[in-house]
Tab-separated table of C-alpha atoms in Angstrom:
chain	number	residue	atom	x	y	z
A	1	MET	CA	-222.495	-16.472	80.033
A	2	THR	CA	-226.098	-15.205	80.526
A	3	GLU	CA	-228.310	-14.009	77.675
A	4	LYS	CA	-227.817	-10.374	78.731
A	5	GLU	CA	-224.071	-10.432	78.752
A	6	PRO	CA	-222.367	-9.198	75.534
A	7	SER	CA	-220.310	-11.789	73.674
A	8	GLY	CA	-217.664	-9.288	72.546
A	9	ILE	CA	-218.284	-10.152	68.888
A	10	VAL	CA	-218.554	-7.160	66.557
A	11	PRO	CA	-219.870	-7.033	62.982
A	12	ILE	CA	-217.394	-8.444	60.481
A	13	PHE	CA	-217.222	-6.824	57.059
A	14	VAL	CA	-215.643	-8.853	54.314
A	15	PRO	CA	-214.522	-6.810	51.278
A	16	LYS	CA	-215.701	-7.840	47.835
A	17	ALA	CA	-213.302	-9.896	45.845
A	18	SER	CA	-213.391	-7.345	43.027
A	19	ASP	CA	-212.389	-4.570	45.440
A	20	ILE	CA	-209.417	-6.631	46.672
A	21	LEU	CA	-208.230	-7.185	43.101
A	22	ALA	CA	-208.780	-3.504	42.259
A	23	ALA	CA	-206.680	-2.511	45.257
A	24	ARG	CA	-203.824	-4.850	44.281
A	25	LEU	CA	-203.767	-3.586	40.695
A	26	ARG	CA	-203.971	0.015	41.940
A	27	ASP	CA	-200.975	-0.565	44.218
A	28	LEU	CA	-199.000	-2.015	41.306
A	29	ILE	CA	-199.860	1.031	39.119
A	30	LEU	CA	-198.966	3.533	41.867
A	31	ALA	CA	-195.748	1.667	42.621
A	32	GLY	CA	-194.685	2.046	39.001
A	33	LYS	CA	-194.932	-1.643	38.109
A	34	PHE	CA	-197.266	-0.547	35.329
A	35	VAL	CA	-196.747	2.938	33.829
A	36	ALA	CA	-198.916	5.052	31.568
A	37	GLY	CA	-199.289	3.285	28.230
A	38	ASP	CA	-198.706	-0.203	29.644
A	39	MET	CA	-201.364	-2.871	29.114
A	40	LEU	CA	-202.574	-4.741	32.164
A	41	PRO	CA	-202.703	-8.574	31.870
A	42	ALA	CA	-205.560	-9.756	29.700
A	43	GLU	CA	-208.864	-10.512	31.420
A	44	ARG	CA	-208.427	-14.270	31.089
A	45	GLU	CA	-204.912	-13.993	32.619
A	46	LEU	CA	-206.278	-12.014	35.557
A	47	VAL	CA	-208.978	-14.671	36.029
A	48	ALA	CA	-206.392	-17.459	36.025
A	49	GLU	CA	-203.863	-15.619	38.267
A	50	SER	CA	-206.366	-14.300	40.812
A	51	GLY	CA	-208.703	-17.306	40.896
A	52	LEU	CA	-211.637	-14.927	40.680
A	53	SER	CA	-214.616	-15.111	38.372
A	54	ARG	CA	-214.704	-13.230	35.097
A	55	ALA	CA	-217.442	-11.010	36.570
A	56	SER	CA	-215.261	-10.038	39.567
A	57	VAL	CA	-212.289	-9.246	37.312
A	58	ARG	CA	-214.454	-7.052	35.067
A	59	GLU	CA	-215.851	-5.231	38.124
A	60	ALA	CA	-212.304	-4.583	39.412
A	61	LEU	CA	-211.345	-3.120	36.037
A	62	ARG	CA	-214.450	-0.918	36.062
A	63	VAL	CA	-213.393	0.434	39.467
A	64	LEU	CA	-209.964	1.382	38.101
A	65	GLU	CA	-211.520	2.949	35.015
A	66	ALA	CA	-213.792	5.081	37.172
A	67	GLU	CA	-210.659	6.266	38.990
A	68	ASN	CA	-209.074	7.174	35.592
A	69	LEU	CA	-206.235	4.717	36.194
A	70	VAL	CA	-207.028	2.585	33.169
A	71	THR	CA	-208.880	2.835	29.912
A	72	THR	CA	-210.566	-0.429	28.887
A	73	ARG	CA	-211.459	-1.257	25.303
A	74	PRO	CA	-213.679	-4.275	24.645
A	75	GLY	CA	-213.159	-6.819	21.939
A	76	ARG	CA	-210.557	-9.345	20.846
A	77	LEU	CA	-207.910	-6.666	20.275
A	78	GLY	CA	-208.898	-4.642	23.298
A	79	GLY	CA	-207.689	-4.614	26.877
A	80	SER	CA	-207.007	-2.314	29.799
A	81	MET	CA	-204.298	0.332	29.304
A	82	VAL	CA	-202.839	2.328	32.214
A	83	THR	CA	-203.737	6.036	31.897
A	84	LEU	CA	-202.813	8.093	34.932
A	85	PRO	CA	-205.426	10.732	35.898
A	86	GLY	CA	-204.725	14.307	34.872
A	87	ARG	CA	-205.913	17.708	36.204
A	88	LYS	CA	-209.086	17.533	34.097
A	89	SER	CA	-210.289	14.406	35.937
A	90	VAL	CA	-209.647	16.109	39.274
A	91	ALA	CA	-211.575	19.152	38.046
A	92	ARG	CA	-214.535	16.995	36.982
A	93	SER	CA	-214.631	15.216	40.324
A	94	VAL	CA	-214.497	18.449	42.367
A	95	GLU	CA	-217.080	20.131	40.174
A	96	LEU	CA	-219.449	17.201	40.658
A	97	PHE	CA	-218.867	17.431	44.430
A	98	ILE	CA	-219.628	21.158	44.397
A	99	ARG	CA	-222.812	20.754	42.385
A	100	THR	CA	-224.190	17.697	44.199
A	101	HIS	CA	-223.503	19.134	47.647
A	102	GLY	CA	-224.811	22.600	46.822
A	103	ILE	CA	-221.578	24.352	47.798
A	104	ARG	CA	-222.264	28.075	48.135
A	105	LEU	CA	-220.342	30.834	46.335
A	106	GLU	CA	-218.937	32.072	49.620
A	107	SER	CA	-217.205	28.800	50.213
A	108	LEU	CA	-215.691	28.809	46.718
A	109	LEU	CA	-214.419	32.376	47.269
A	110	ASP	CA	-212.897	31.297	50.605
A	111	CYS	CA	-211.101	28.530	48.735
A	112	ARG	CA	-209.694	31.027	46.268
A	113	LEU	CA	-208.532	33.246	49.083
A	114	ALA	CA	-206.717	30.328	50.673
A	115	VAL	CA	-204.726	29.371	47.557
A	116	GLU	CA	-204.488	32.277	45.062
A	117	PRO	CA	-202.072	34.522	47.005
A	118	MET	CA	-199.636	31.595	47.246
A	119	MET	CA	-200.027	30.856	43.560
A	120	ALA	CA	-199.331	34.497	42.666
A	121	SER	CA	-196.243	34.431	44.873
A	122	LEU	CA	-194.990	31.246	43.160
A	123	ALA	CA	-195.790	32.698	39.721
A	124	ALA	CA	-193.584	35.678	40.466
A	125	VAL	CA	-190.507	33.470	40.768
A	126	LYS	CA	-191.363	30.427	38.651
A	127	ARG	CA	-193.233	31.740	35.568
A	128	SER	CA	-191.703	31.135	32.195
A	129	PRO	CA	-191.440	33.836	29.485
A	130	GLU	CA	-194.314	32.158	27.662
A	131	GLU	CA	-196.504	32.126	30.775
A	132	LEU	CA	-195.732	35.769	31.452
A	133	ALA	CA	-196.683	36.637	27.861
A	134	GLU	CA	-199.997	34.788	28.255
A	135	MET	CA	-200.805	36.624	31.469
A	136	GLU	CA	-199.982	39.953	29.787
A	137	ARG	CA	-202.158	39.093	26.777
A	138	LEU	CA	-205.128	38.269	29.014
A	139	HIS	CA	-204.525	41.361	31.139
A	140	GLU	CA	-204.693	43.595	28.060
A	141	ALA	CA	-207.884	41.853	26.936
A	142	PHE	CA	-209.286	42.227	30.462
A	143	LEU	CA	-208.653	45.994	30.464
A	144	ALA	CA	-210.389	46.237	27.090
A	145	SER	CA	-213.527	44.391	28.295
A	146	ASP	CA	-214.863	47.279	30.411
A	147	ASP	CA	-218.257	47.584	28.676
A	148	ASP	CA	-218.714	43.839	27.988
A	149	VAL	CA	-219.628	42.241	31.284
A	150	ALA	CA	-219.781	38.702	29.894
A	151	ALA	CA	-216.273	39.048	28.410
A	152	TYR	CA	-215.068	40.711	31.619
A	153	LYS	CA	-216.154	37.714	33.689
A	154	GLN	CA	-214.739	35.124	31.315
A	155	ILE	CA	-211.358	36.830	30.808
A	156	ASN	CA	-211.120	37.564	34.536
A	157	LEU	CA	-211.219	33.862	35.392
A	158	GLU	CA	-208.924	32.940	32.482
A	159	TRP	CA	-206.339	35.424	33.799
A	160	HIS	CA	-206.584	33.972	37.282
A	161	LEU	CA	-206.071	30.522	35.805
A	162	ALA	CA	-203.056	31.731	33.856
A	163	VAL	CA	-201.533	32.981	37.122
A	164	ALA	CA	-202.297	29.618	38.723
A	165	ARG	CA	-200.599	27.713	35.938
A	166	ALA	CA	-197.571	29.963	36.114
A	167	SER	CA	-197.148	28.882	39.726
A	168	GLN	CA	-196.131	25.444	38.362
A	169	ASN	CA	-197.649	23.764	41.417
A	170	GLU	CA	-199.746	20.922	40.046
A	171	PRO	CA	-202.022	20.275	43.077
A	172	LEU	CA	-202.868	24.009	43.404
A	173	ILE	CA	-203.454	24.309	39.662
A	174	ALA	CA	-205.842	21.337	39.723
A	175	LEU	CA	-207.773	22.844	42.576
A	176	MET	CA	-207.997	26.273	40.965
A	177	GLU	CA	-209.122	24.796	37.660
A	178	ALA	CA	-211.746	22.759	39.529
A	179	ILE	CA	-213.391	25.656	41.334
A	180	SER	CA	-213.115	28.312	38.623
A	181	GLY	CA	-215.687	26.727	36.347
A	182	SER	CA	-218.148	26.427	39.240
A	183	ILE	CA	-217.599	30.074	40.213
A	184	LEU	CA	-218.250	31.251	36.659
A	185	LYS	CA	-221.453	29.201	36.450
A	186	ALA	CA	-222.733	30.322	39.868
A	187	ALA	CA	-225.855	32.424	39.586
A	188	ASP	CA	-224.709	34.571	42.517
A	189	TYR	CA	-221.425	35.320	40.765
A	190	GLN	CA	-223.288	36.608	37.706
A	191	GLN	CA	-224.901	39.286	39.884
A	192	VAL	CA	-221.846	40.404	41.836
A	193	THR	CA	-220.413	43.059	39.545
A	194	THR	CA	-220.752	46.765	39.061
A	195	GLU	CA	-218.848	49.391	37.182
A	196	GLY	CA	-217.005	50.282	40.383
A	197	ILE	CA	-216.098	46.661	41.068
A	198	ARG	CA	-214.755	46.235	37.531
A	199	HIS	CA	-212.626	49.382	37.855
A	200	GLU	CA	-211.117	48.107	41.132
A	201	ALA	CA	-210.420	44.806	39.500
A	202	PHE	CA	-208.566	46.479	36.684
A	203	LEU	CA	-206.357	48.312	39.194
A	204	ALA	CA	-205.800	45.151	41.243
A	205	HIS	CA	-204.778	43.043	38.244
A	206	THR	CA	-202.348	45.735	37.127
A	207	ARG	CA	-200.667	45.779	40.573
A	208	ILE	CA	-200.417	41.974	40.559
A	209	MET	CA	-199.020	41.899	37.039
A	210	LYS	CA	-196.313	44.436	37.962
A	211	ALA	CA	-195.292	42.326	40.965
A	212	ILE	CA	-195.169	39.119	38.941
A	213	THR	CA	-193.241	40.806	36.125
A	214	ARG	CA	-190.665	42.121	38.586
A	215	GLY	CA	-190.374	38.755	40.296
A	216	ASP	CA	-191.520	40.238	43.635
A	217	ALA	CA	-193.066	37.211	45.338
A	218	GLU	CA	-194.028	39.059	48.538
A	219	LEU	CA	-195.761	41.894	46.750
A	220	ALA	CA	-197.540	39.446	44.447
A	221	PHE	CA	-198.821	37.556	47.493
A	222	LYS	CA	-200.084	40.658	49.247
A	223	SER	CA	-201.601	42.205	46.127
A	224	MET	CA	-203.537	39.029	45.215
A	225	GLU	CA	-204.648	38.568	48.812
A	226	ARG	CA	-205.979	42.108	48.915
A	227	HIS	CA	-207.698	41.686	45.575
A	228	VAL	CA	-209.432	38.338	46.313
A	229	SER	CA	-210.409	39.298	49.869
A	230	ALA	CA	-211.914	42.598	48.735
A	231	TYR	CA	-214.024	40.850	46.107
A	232	SER	CA	-215.075	38.175	48.602
A	233	LYS	CA	-216.197	40.917	51.040
A	234	VAL	CA	-218.290	42.601	48.366
A	235	ALA	CA	-219.832	39.288	47.327
A	236	ARG	CA	-220.689	38.358	50.879
A	237	GLU	CA	-222.343	41.715	51.575
A	238	ARG	CA	-224.449	41.444	48.421
A	239	LEU	CA	-225.446	37.857	49.110
A	240	ASN	CA	-226.385	38.751	52.709
A	241	ARG	CA	-228.550	41.592	51.471
A	242	GLN	CA	-230.247	39.248	49.019
A	243	GLU	CA	-230.840	36.690	51.765
A	244	VAL	CA	-232.323	39.305	54.136
A	245	SER	CA	-234.590	40.586	51.342
A	246	ALA	CA	-235.722	37.062	50.501
A	247	ASN	CA	-236.517	36.357	54.167
A	248	LEU	CA	-238.517	39.590	54.456
A	249	GLN	CA	-240.546	38.716	51.330
A	250	LEU	CA	-241.199	35.276	52.762
A	251	GLU	CA	-242.409	36.727	56.025
A	252	LYS	CA	-244.786	39.044	54.172
A	253	ARG	CA	-246.260	36.160	52.202
A	254	LEU	CA	-246.714	34.132	55.345
A	255	ARG	CA	-248.490	37.008	57.089
A	256	LYS	CA	-250.931	37.386	54.232
A	257	LYS	CA	-251.853	33.675	54.595
A	258	GLU	CA	-252.432	33.916	58.366
A	259	PRO	CA	-256.192	33.769	59.325
A	260	ALA	CA	-257.670	36.914	60.816
A	261	ALA	CA	-257.949	36.873	64.632
A	262	GLU	CA	-261.525	36.358	65.906
């Protein structure tokens, strides 16, 4: 074989010992060998059984804790207890992703449009009497918030979350809870409201509530789709106008800085 001929050897990546142990423990938890509330073997037992160093075992447990699969308490009476992740942990992870990646409001609204009509449809046939009562309570509070924009925004999202929870679909509920907080905090969302928009929202929520109350899944789907898509359209138009205005202002500032032609 000449020096120029490739040997066919590719880079070899060897996983860390702690990652291998974390993967094995994770598989045992997900397979139900350890359930919520169970204690994992003590650190010294994991060291003896795995043959790994104490540092590697601790690192593996930290990985599982970061994934919300265990809660580790230090000390002689401590240990690692299995605690399966809930919707709140999903919401925190998604919110961090949204904030660190600079996800725009338009994308969040697209996400709502993709899932909320389905959740409204499910809520119409699956909601419990208690969930229906909660949606009705929030709806009445929403209608009474006309002159209080801050309350209007907060109650609006709370009602949408109540509809999501009434769908009784855990993955969709987790997603909706995750993006709702980010939408409420978005600076762009704070600006996208007028008296006319609030009036249309009151009418839309009333139509959706009637469909859910009657158990009409198809009407609930269509009404929610119409509501969310209409708001998304208004938001996009406003954001586009703001972007055009910002670009024009930037161009004006740049022109002022240009040297005069000789």
